[in-house]
XYZ file of C-alpha atoms in Angstrom:
582
model
C 97.141 11.511 51.117
C 97.640 14.441 48.818
C 94.538 16.128 50.576
C 95.870 15.746 53.850
C 99.334 17.144 52.783
C 97.695 20.278 51.400
C 95.732 20.750 54.412
C 99.096 20.420 56.622
C 100.653 22.899 54.293
C 97.912 25.244 54.553
C 97.883 25.282 58.623
C 101.607 25.786 58.569
C 101.090 29.084 56.490
C 98.550 30.141 58.718
C 100.373 29.582 62.072
C 103.320 31.470 60.466
C 101.095 34.380 59.576
C 99.673 34.659 62.837
C 103.104 34.641 64.389
C 104.244 37.556 62.301
C 101.277 39.580 62.968
C 101.614 38.792 66.844
C 105.228 39.864 66.701
C 104.383 42.963 64.572
C 101.764 44.035 67.080
C 103.901 43.095 70.005
C 106.488 45.526 68.522
C 104.062 48.150 68.146
C 102.111 47.450 71.335
C 103.268 50.869 73.035
C 102.501 54.266 71.850
C 103.736 57.480 73.483
C 102.610 61.061 72.872
C 102.976 64.453 74.106
C 100.833 67.500 73.669
C 100.368 70.928 74.755
C 96.843 72.355 75.734
C 97.975 75.409 73.764
C 100.712 76.263 71.364
C 100.240 80.036 71.455
C 100.552 81.003 74.897
C 100.675 84.372 76.415
C 103.442 85.321 78.859
C 102.633 84.557 82.455
C 99.813 82.123 81.344
C 99.464 78.684 82.719
C 99.594 75.750 80.217
C 99.374 71.984 80.718
C 101.715 69.545 79.145
C 100.448 65.955 78.885
C 102.475 62.654 78.251
C 100.214 59.696 77.252
C 101.610 55.980 77.355
C 99.164 53.361 76.014
C 99.446 49.712 75.048
C 98.005 46.321 75.570
C 100.797 44.609 77.581
C 102.834 46.984 79.903
C 104.600 45.562 82.839
C 106.190 48.539 84.336
C 105.871 52.159 83.399
C 108.095 54.916 84.826
C 106.934 58.412 85.166
C 108.626 60.452 82.661
C 111.314 62.909 83.779
C 110.614 66.308 82.339
C 113.483 67.922 80.478
C 114.369 71.704 80.762
C 112.062 73.573 78.268
C 113.098 76.989 77.265
C 110.375 79.450 77.504
C 108.473 77.502 79.943
C 108.909 77.074 83.848
C 107.473 73.899 85.436
C 105.311 74.268 88.535
C 106.886 71.559 90.849
C 104.555 69.873 92.863
C 101.687 70.232 90.264
C 102.037 66.866 88.478
C 99.155 64.664 88.033
C 98.838 61.157 87.143
C 95.911 58.867 85.817
C 95.264 55.518 84.490
C 92.448 54.221 82.219
C 91.471 50.684 80.828
C 89.435 50.124 77.680
C 88.616 47.329 75.465
C 89.533 48.170 71.776
C 88.673 45.357 69.131
C 88.356 42.803 72.008
C 91.922 43.537 73.316
C 92.183 45.211 76.808
C 94.348 48.560 76.647
C 95.550 50.607 79.331
C 96.252 54.323 79.151
C 98.693 56.185 81.595
C 98.542 60.083 81.526
C 101.168 62.449 83.331
C 100.078 65.960 83.259
C 102.581 68.905 84.306
C 101.559 72.501 84.779
C 103.847 75.306 83.173
C 104.199 78.857 83.249
C 105.142 80.813 80.033
C 108.033 83.045 80.266
C 109.657 85.426 77.850
C 108.006 86.035 74.665
C 109.517 84.005 71.546
C 109.325 80.952 69.562
C 110.342 77.616 71.423
C 110.150 73.849 71.151
C 109.223 71.074 73.751
C 112.104 68.629 73.305
C 111.601 64.839 73.020
C 110.527 63.411 76.245
C 111.910 59.971 77.128
C 109.747 57.166 78.349
C 110.529 54.012 79.992
C 108.158 50.986 79.478
C 109.287 47.352 80.209
C 112.881 48.500 80.346
C 112.688 49.981 76.838
C 113.043 53.605 75.884
C 110.484 55.441 73.875
C 110.540 59.158 72.693
C 107.922 61.755 72.059
C 107.803 64.000 69.108
C 109.089 67.594 69.899
C 106.287 70.171 69.823
C 106.875 73.649 68.604
C 104.998 76.607 70.562
C 104.978 80.298 70.825
C 105.102 82.609 73.843
C 103.227 85.756 73.044
C 103.244 89.067 74.802
C 99.848 90.076 76.509
C 100.134 93.743 75.044
C 99.761 92.076 71.607
C 96.095 91.032 72.580
C 93.562 92.266 69.897
C 89.893 91.646 68.654
C 91.358 89.653 65.979
C 92.628 87.127 68.287
C 89.984 87.421 71.058
C 89.077 83.587 71.032
C 92.606 82.787 71.889
C 93.262 85.778 74.345
C 93.913 84.484 77.898
C 91.020 84.232 80.298
C 93.062 85.379 82.964
C 96.618 87.106 83.417
C 98.337 89.471 85.875
C 100.511 92.726 85.165
C 102.992 94.847 86.931
C 101.969 98.555 86.210
C 104.365 101.062 87.342
C 103.218 104.676 87.794
C 106.085 106.182 85.418
C 108.516 104.265 83.279
C 111.216 106.974 83.566
C 111.756 107.970 87.019
C 114.922 109.621 88.614
C 116.987 108.131 91.196
C 115.149 108.003 94.668
C 111.774 108.879 93.071
C 108.655 107.116 94.310
C 107.337 104.701 91.846
C 103.970 103.056 92.518
C 103.734 99.864 90.948
C 100.257 98.261 91.091
C 99.943 94.309 90.771
C 96.693 94.109 88.505
C 94.814 91.018 87.593
C 92.689 90.959 84.316
C 90.126 88.200 83.827
C 87.152 87.719 81.415
C 83.530 88.004 82.341
C 82.933 84.305 82.627
C 85.711 83.973 85.141
C 84.957 84.264 88.989
C 88.059 84.885 91.118
C 87.152 83.803 94.761
C 90.757 84.158 96.281
C 94.293 85.104 95.416
C 97.567 84.397 97.139
C 100.807 86.245 96.054
C 103.934 83.858 95.818
C 106.389 85.184 98.489
C 109.909 86.247 97.969
C 109.390 88.805 95.122
C 112.463 90.883 94.700
C 112.817 94.296 93.056
C 116.681 94.298 92.317
C 117.913 98.023 92.357
C 114.809 99.265 94.206
C 114.178 100.072 97.892
C 110.736 98.447 98.320
C 107.985 99.373 100.695
C 104.413 97.571 100.552
C 101.494 100.073 100.774
C 98.182 99.601 102.619
C 95.469 98.691 100.504
C 92.016 96.954 100.867
C 91.888 93.365 101.763
C 89.008 92.876 99.111
C 90.043 94.130 95.568
C 87.568 96.453 93.804
C 87.066 95.361 90.144
C 86.008 97.505 87.255
C 85.345 96.790 83.584
C 87.887 97.764 80.919
C 88.537 97.173 77.109
C 92.169 95.624 76.267
C 92.553 96.180 72.497
C 89.241 95.526 71.957
C 88.416 92.683 74.344
C 86.561 93.307 77.516
C 88.254 92.184 80.888
C 87.545 92.922 84.595
C 90.414 94.479 86.088
C 91.169 94.510 89.906
C 94.330 96.037 91.491
C 95.365 93.431 94.240
C 98.667 95.026 95.804
C 100.460 98.289 95.641
C 104.112 98.748 96.229
C 106.377 102.028 96.439
C 109.689 101.645 94.884
C 112.629 103.921 94.934
C 115.364 103.399 92.463
C 118.741 103.537 94.052
C 120.724 103.932 90.864
C 120.641 105.065 87.175
C 120.203 102.841 84.054
C 117.731 100.244 83.081
C 116.251 98.419 86.078
C 113.987 95.464 85.602
C 111.157 94.402 87.791
C 111.170 90.738 88.041
C 107.980 88.737 87.239
C 105.300 88.824 89.960
C 103.546 85.517 90.546
C 100.142 84.742 92.264
C 98.108 81.785 92.788
C 94.294 82.413 92.221
C 91.319 80.361 92.753
C 88.743 80.521 90.070
C 85.486 79.480 88.838
C 84.841 79.256 85.232
C 81.378 78.903 83.614
C 81.048 75.555 81.716
C 80.418 75.922 77.845
C 77.946 73.099 78.209
C 75.567 74.682 80.883
C 72.973 76.578 78.703
C 71.778 78.672 81.734
C 75.163 79.769 82.877
C 74.696 78.353 86.408
C 77.482 75.593 86.379
C 81.103 76.579 87.538
C 84.017 74.542 87.685
C 86.616 75.150 90.589
C 90.305 75.375 89.915
C 93.550 76.868 91.093
C 95.872 78.678 88.547
C 99.386 80.240 88.742
C 99.854 83.092 86.752
C 102.857 85.511 86.447
C 103.349 88.965 85.034
C 105.961 89.759 82.515
C 109.219 91.517 83.492
C 108.996 95.385 83.290
C 112.114 97.581 82.572
C 112.247 101.021 83.683
C 114.717 103.632 82.501
C 116.213 105.561 85.549
C 117.485 108.809 84.976
C 120.568 110.126 87.004
C 120.037 113.184 89.353
C 121.503 116.493 88.122
C 124.327 117.963 90.692
C 122.990 120.287 93.231
C 124.424 123.835 93.233
C 125.308 125.947 96.089
C 123.273 123.807 98.626
C 123.501 120.396 100.618
C 121.406 117.684 98.892
C 120.345 115.192 101.686
C 119.221 112.696 99.426
C 115.406 113.615 99.689
C 113.432 113.175 96.189
C 109.846 114.137 96.277
C 107.635 117.088 97.926
C 109.074 118.206 100.918
C 109.342 120.937 103.756
C 112.526 121.377 105.678
C 112.681 123.268 108.873
C 114.867 123.494 112.212
C 114.695 124.928 115.662
C 116.611 125.160 118.918
C 115.623 124.481 122.495
C 116.274 126.188 124.762
C 117.306 129.569 123.444
C 118.611 130.747 126.946
C 120.506 127.839 128.651
C 122.729 127.412 131.536
C 126.451 126.419 131.200
C 126.552 122.553 131.103
C 122.838 122.407 129.934
C 121.794 120.176 127.116
C 120.803 122.117 124.078
C 118.891 120.394 121.107
C 118.726 121.222 117.669
C 115.756 119.510 115.880
C 115.721 119.377 111.982
C 112.449 118.111 110.517
C 112.121 116.758 106.854
C 108.207 116.350 106.217
C 106.383 115.457 103.018
C 105.857 112.891 100.311
C 108.577 110.848 98.798
C 111.554 108.637 99.937
C 111.101 109.406 103.503
C 112.792 106.429 104.728
C 115.748 107.324 102.833
C 116.459 110.939 103.917
C 119.843 111.767 105.256
C 120.753 113.956 108.292
C 121.970 117.625 107.307
C 125.461 118.604 108.274
C 125.822 121.760 110.365
C 128.843 123.877 111.287
C 129.107 124.451 115.245
C 131.385 126.806 117.065
C 134.404 124.942 118.419
C 133.592 125.943 122.098
C 130.608 123.812 122.014
C 130.642 119.972 123.052
C 128.865 117.807 120.313
C 127.059 114.669 121.197
C 125.985 111.735 118.845
C 122.830 112.840 117.094
C 119.386 111.108 117.253
C 117.181 110.056 114.438
C 113.639 109.181 114.076
C 110.804 108.467 111.606
C 107.042 108.522 111.400
C 106.255 106.950 108.013
C 102.403 106.661 106.635
C 101.526 104.056 103.901
C 98.198 105.077 103.011
C 96.700 106.749 100.012
C 98.954 104.983 97.525
C 102.107 106.779 98.637
C 104.748 106.915 101.288
C 104.756 109.967 103.420
C 105.589 111.227 106.720
C 108.513 113.149 108.829
C 112.171 112.313 109.112
C 113.462 113.853 112.443
C 116.937 114.552 113.239
C 118.214 115.929 116.661
C 121.737 117.302 117.390
C 122.800 117.680 121.039
C 125.267 120.308 122.174
C 126.528 121.835 125.487
C 128.015 125.138 126.206
C 130.938 124.765 128.853
C 131.442 128.895 128.982
C 129.328 131.604 129.175
C 128.510 133.572 125.888
C 126.215 133.970 123.025
C 126.719 131.186 120.208
C 125.406 131.183 116.684
C 124.910 128.152 114.433
C 125.267 129.398 110.911
C 122.601 129.549 108.467
C 122.506 126.595 105.791
C 121.138 125.849 102.185
C 119.307 122.448 102.030
C 118.317 120.916 98.548
C 115.803 118.367 97.669
C 114.700 117.191 94.132
C 111.025 117.553 93.380
C 110.172 115.274 90.362
C 106.860 117.078 89.691
C 109.034 120.179 88.759
C 112.045 118.243 87.512
C 114.522 120.571 89.651
C 115.878 121.197 93.005
C 114.003 122.960 95.411
C 116.248 125.041 98.044
C 115.258 125.572 101.591
C 117.385 128.293 103.633
C 117.711 127.410 107.349
C 118.385 130.715 109.015
C 120.960 131.229 111.913
C 120.214 129.717 115.341
C 121.460 131.819 118.226
C 121.373 131.081 122.067
C 122.877 132.588 125.151
C 124.590 130.488 127.831
C 124.733 131.761 131.361
C 125.987 130.281 134.566
C 123.554 129.140 137.230
C 123.123 131.834 139.849
C 122.414 129.394 142.470
C 125.659 127.314 141.950
C 128.341 127.529 144.567
C 131.824 128.770 143.480
C 134.638 127.027 145.579
C 137.749 128.914 146.032
C 141.313 127.804 146.628
C 141.172 128.984 150.048
C 138.213 126.925 150.901
C 140.173 123.839 149.881
C 143.013 124.519 152.078
C 143.482 122.053 155.059
C 144.718 122.976 158.706
C 147.085 120.203 159.501
C 148.380 119.894 163.014
C 151.328 117.791 164.227
C 150.722 114.768 166.453
C 152.784 115.067 169.541
C 153.508 112.788 172.563
C 155.410 109.650 173.530
C 155.401 106.378 171.640
C 153.662 103.398 173.507
C 155.076 99.957 173.289
C 153.086 96.790 173.720
C 154.178 93.301 174.688
C 153.495 90.487 172.281
C 152.006 87.322 173.744
C 151.413 84.156 171.563
C 147.987 83.183 170.845
C 146.188 79.585 170.701
C 146.193 78.038 167.263
C 142.382 78.281 166.908
C 142.609 81.984 167.212
C 144.784 82.297 164.227
C 143.610 82.848 160.781
C 146.200 81.046 158.807
C 145.157 77.909 160.492
C 141.511 78.134 159.541
C 142.567 79.015 156.159
C 144.455 75.844 155.840
C 141.442 73.787 156.913
C 138.868 75.538 154.901
C 140.850 75.717 151.785
C 140.093 72.267 150.537
C 136.458 72.661 151.196
C 136.219 75.768 149.021
C 138.349 74.190 146.331
C 136.148 71.239 146.142
C 133.153 73.156 146.049
C 134.562 75.282 143.332
C 135.492 72.365 141.227
C 132.098 70.609 141.537
C 130.451 74.057 140.532
C 132.696 74.241 137.641
C 131.944 70.638 136.510
C 127.997 71.395 136.835
C 128.399 74.701 134.923
C 130.548 72.683 132.201
C 128.207 69.815 131.855
C 125.294 72.133 131.455
C 126.988 74.157 128.997
C 127.577 71.012 127.016
C 124.125 69.528 127.382
C 121.555 72.535 127.538
C 121.954 74.408 124.432
C 119.470 77.117 125.528
C 121.571 77.912 128.648
C 124.992 77.934 126.424
C 123.495 80.236 123.964
C 122.404 82.704 126.583
C 125.567 82.422 128.440
C 127.724 83.108 125.404
C 125.484 85.678 123.777
C 127.365 88.681 125.199
C 130.738 87.361 124.144
C 129.573 86.624 120.708
C 127.880 90.186 120.087
C 131.113 91.775 121.696
C 133.266 89.937 118.999
C 131.080 91.037 116.215
C 130.951 94.532 117.164
C 134.772 94.648 117.712
C 134.789 93.534 113.951
C 132.559 96.376 113.142
C 134.987 98.783 114.919
C 137.824 97.611 112.767
C 136.208 97.943 109.541
C 136.148 100.991 107.411
C 133.236 99.649 105.180
C 130.378 101.759 106.588
C 127.686 99.321 105.095
C 129.444 96.412 106.313
C 129.808 98.018 109.852
C 125.979 98.553 110.023
C 125.741 94.707 108.821
C 127.729 93.853 111.641
C 125.669 95.756 114.142
C 122.523 94.187 112.706
C 124.124 90.807 113.153
C 125.351 91.340 116.585
C 121.819 92.518 117.743
C 119.929 89.817 116.014
C 122.471 87.078 117.396
C 122.302 88.442 120.886
C 118.570 88.549 121.329
C 117.931 85.240 119.560
C 120.616 83.273 121.757
C 119.462 85.235 124.870
C 115.801 84.328 124.258
C 116.462 81.009 122.894
C 115.003 81.863 119.329
C 115.607 80.390 116.110
C 118.932 81.681 115.000
C 117.437 82.451 111.293
C 114.087 82.909 109.754
C 112.673 85.877 111.863
C 112.014 89.086 110.707
C 113.201 92.465 112.523
C 109.383 92.782 113.610
C 109.260 89.155 115.152
C 112.573 89.903 117.268
C 111.291 93.275 118.430
C 107.982 91.548 119.536
C 109.852 89.141 121.603
C 112.004 91.665 123.277
C 108.928 93.715 124.023
C 107.785 91.169 126.623
C 110.676 91.652 128.842
C 112.382 95.102 128.015
C 111.249 98.816 128.548
C 109.777 100.845 125.886
C 112.942 103.138 125.942
C 114.955 100.114 124.909
C 112.380 98.981 122.252
C 112.605 102.374 120.750
C 116.406 102.282 120.386
C 116.255 98.848 119.169
C 113.877 99.852 116.459
C 116.007 102.816 115.417
C 119.057 100.732 115.129
C 117.390 97.837 113.167
C 115.649 100.431 110.861
C 119.189 102.107 110.040
C 120.917 98.815 109.503
C 117.966 98.003 106.964
C 118.282 101.727 104.975
C 121.984 102.039 105.348
C 122.780 100.429 101.900
C 120.791 103.347 100.521
C 122.081 106.240 102.532
C 125.378 107.139 101.030
C 126.003 110.016 103.228
C 126.771 107.895 106.228
C 130.036 108.611 107.964
C 132.586 106.812 110.100
C 131.720 108.890 113.076
C 128.008 107.988 112.878
C 129.022 104.305 112.540
C 131.308 104.506 115.803
C 128.460 106.238 117.640
C 125.830 103.590 116.659
C 128.403 100.861 117.781
C 128.833 102.247 121.231
C 124.903 102.544 121.433
C 124.643 99.037 120.367
C 126.853 98.097 123.075
C 124.938 99.960 125.770
C 121.546 98.491 124.496
C 123.083 95.054 124.429
C 123.946 95.385 128.175
C 120.596 96.854 129.091
C 118.690 94.218 127.533
C 120.976 91.557 128.918
C 120.241 92.740 132.534
C 116.341 92.394 131.855
C 116.334 88.811 130.219
């Protein structure tokens, strides 16, 4: 009996011990962990954050919600998920992994906060991870092993431009020799706040060259070039430029260097700050906003005109620089001349890593009386950044003579006199006889009026039903009224830029409604292409001019209320012409 009691007591202890161990293992069954692929990351470099959840008994596992991580930006849509089963010490273990791709932002020291993980309705937390974001300019031979394999930079041609000066900004990709870049795609929507931006023409296939960056060899490729024109002075920052590259990287395990793994990476540049200097005041000359290397000239045609004939004064500003932003010179005309709205035109070339071309302004005048007229000389200034000073161009006097047409007929007052003779004779009387009812007009009016009224009501109902059910028809019918209302608002405003914004709104809204195009999301180029299918070349030229002016007016501070009123009238005329053709 004693022996049996001891055995029972021993079995009880073993069972209790097993229950304690099972409970302990149950409490410690789930393990969560977070890790960064690198803790010293260069700004613009992509890094991977991985959250691992493992255990022997997990019913439901929710995907962790990534908190905001200062210093890193999560590339949404790049999350990966994996699941792995294994047998450890005879016990089945399952491991879930969640991967997140992030891009390093501003240099500094940061920390990945604890990430909450929900497993079997219980909450677990990962341990925070400290990391540093480094400036790519700090790369040197001492940290070559940790230098990024690939990164992108914005490289402006100058860091201290003046307002309006052309700054060529290159988007340059750097990558090590064991990286092969097969393609790249810029992320759309890059904005250069405080700059007028023009994309330059560049080769579709970038040329690479070898370069040394702080003792480390990289391949260097210029991908895209922009011409940037500062519109104000002070410190202006170019926001990061982001691209997606497809790369093939040599595997370290391949002794012959023949094996490459394909992957897509997102990289972005660090912000670049430019110190923009203000322009000095132009002395004894009219500054037309031109900054660059320009030649300015003007001419008159014809020099001998007939009274009432149109005379054109053409001013050309030709050269390299901020061609789209050049303003029209103001001239003094004799009071006897009638002045009409001037015309503007541009021919811009984006080749050879610069903006160049010609800006043309045409003043139109008419002489109503005979005589010799003179447009006084004027001094025009443009700022040349190469010499860091204003260059003055003196435009000499322009003289023309107006004469009457010798072939025209002069009508005197005597020729306008009428020889009126009195009418004489006896008055004649006629007798009135009653006509039958069917010959009386008012009877037919009473008969036909209900028919016409019924037809009118039916037509109105058909029109009203179509307006309510056919959106394309309704948009087309109301396009002119909407445009007129918008232009009326433009006429009432004293804000020049707001006025041109309303002109652009009226044109775009009218064309998209008339042609049943999407009301948003179309560029000016798309709209012009659609109108080209139906409108004449003259209308297309005027449409391009107005839309271009609306785009550039924010950077043309010398625009006047008179110019705005003139362009509103031209917009009305253009809308009327296009409305007849579509």
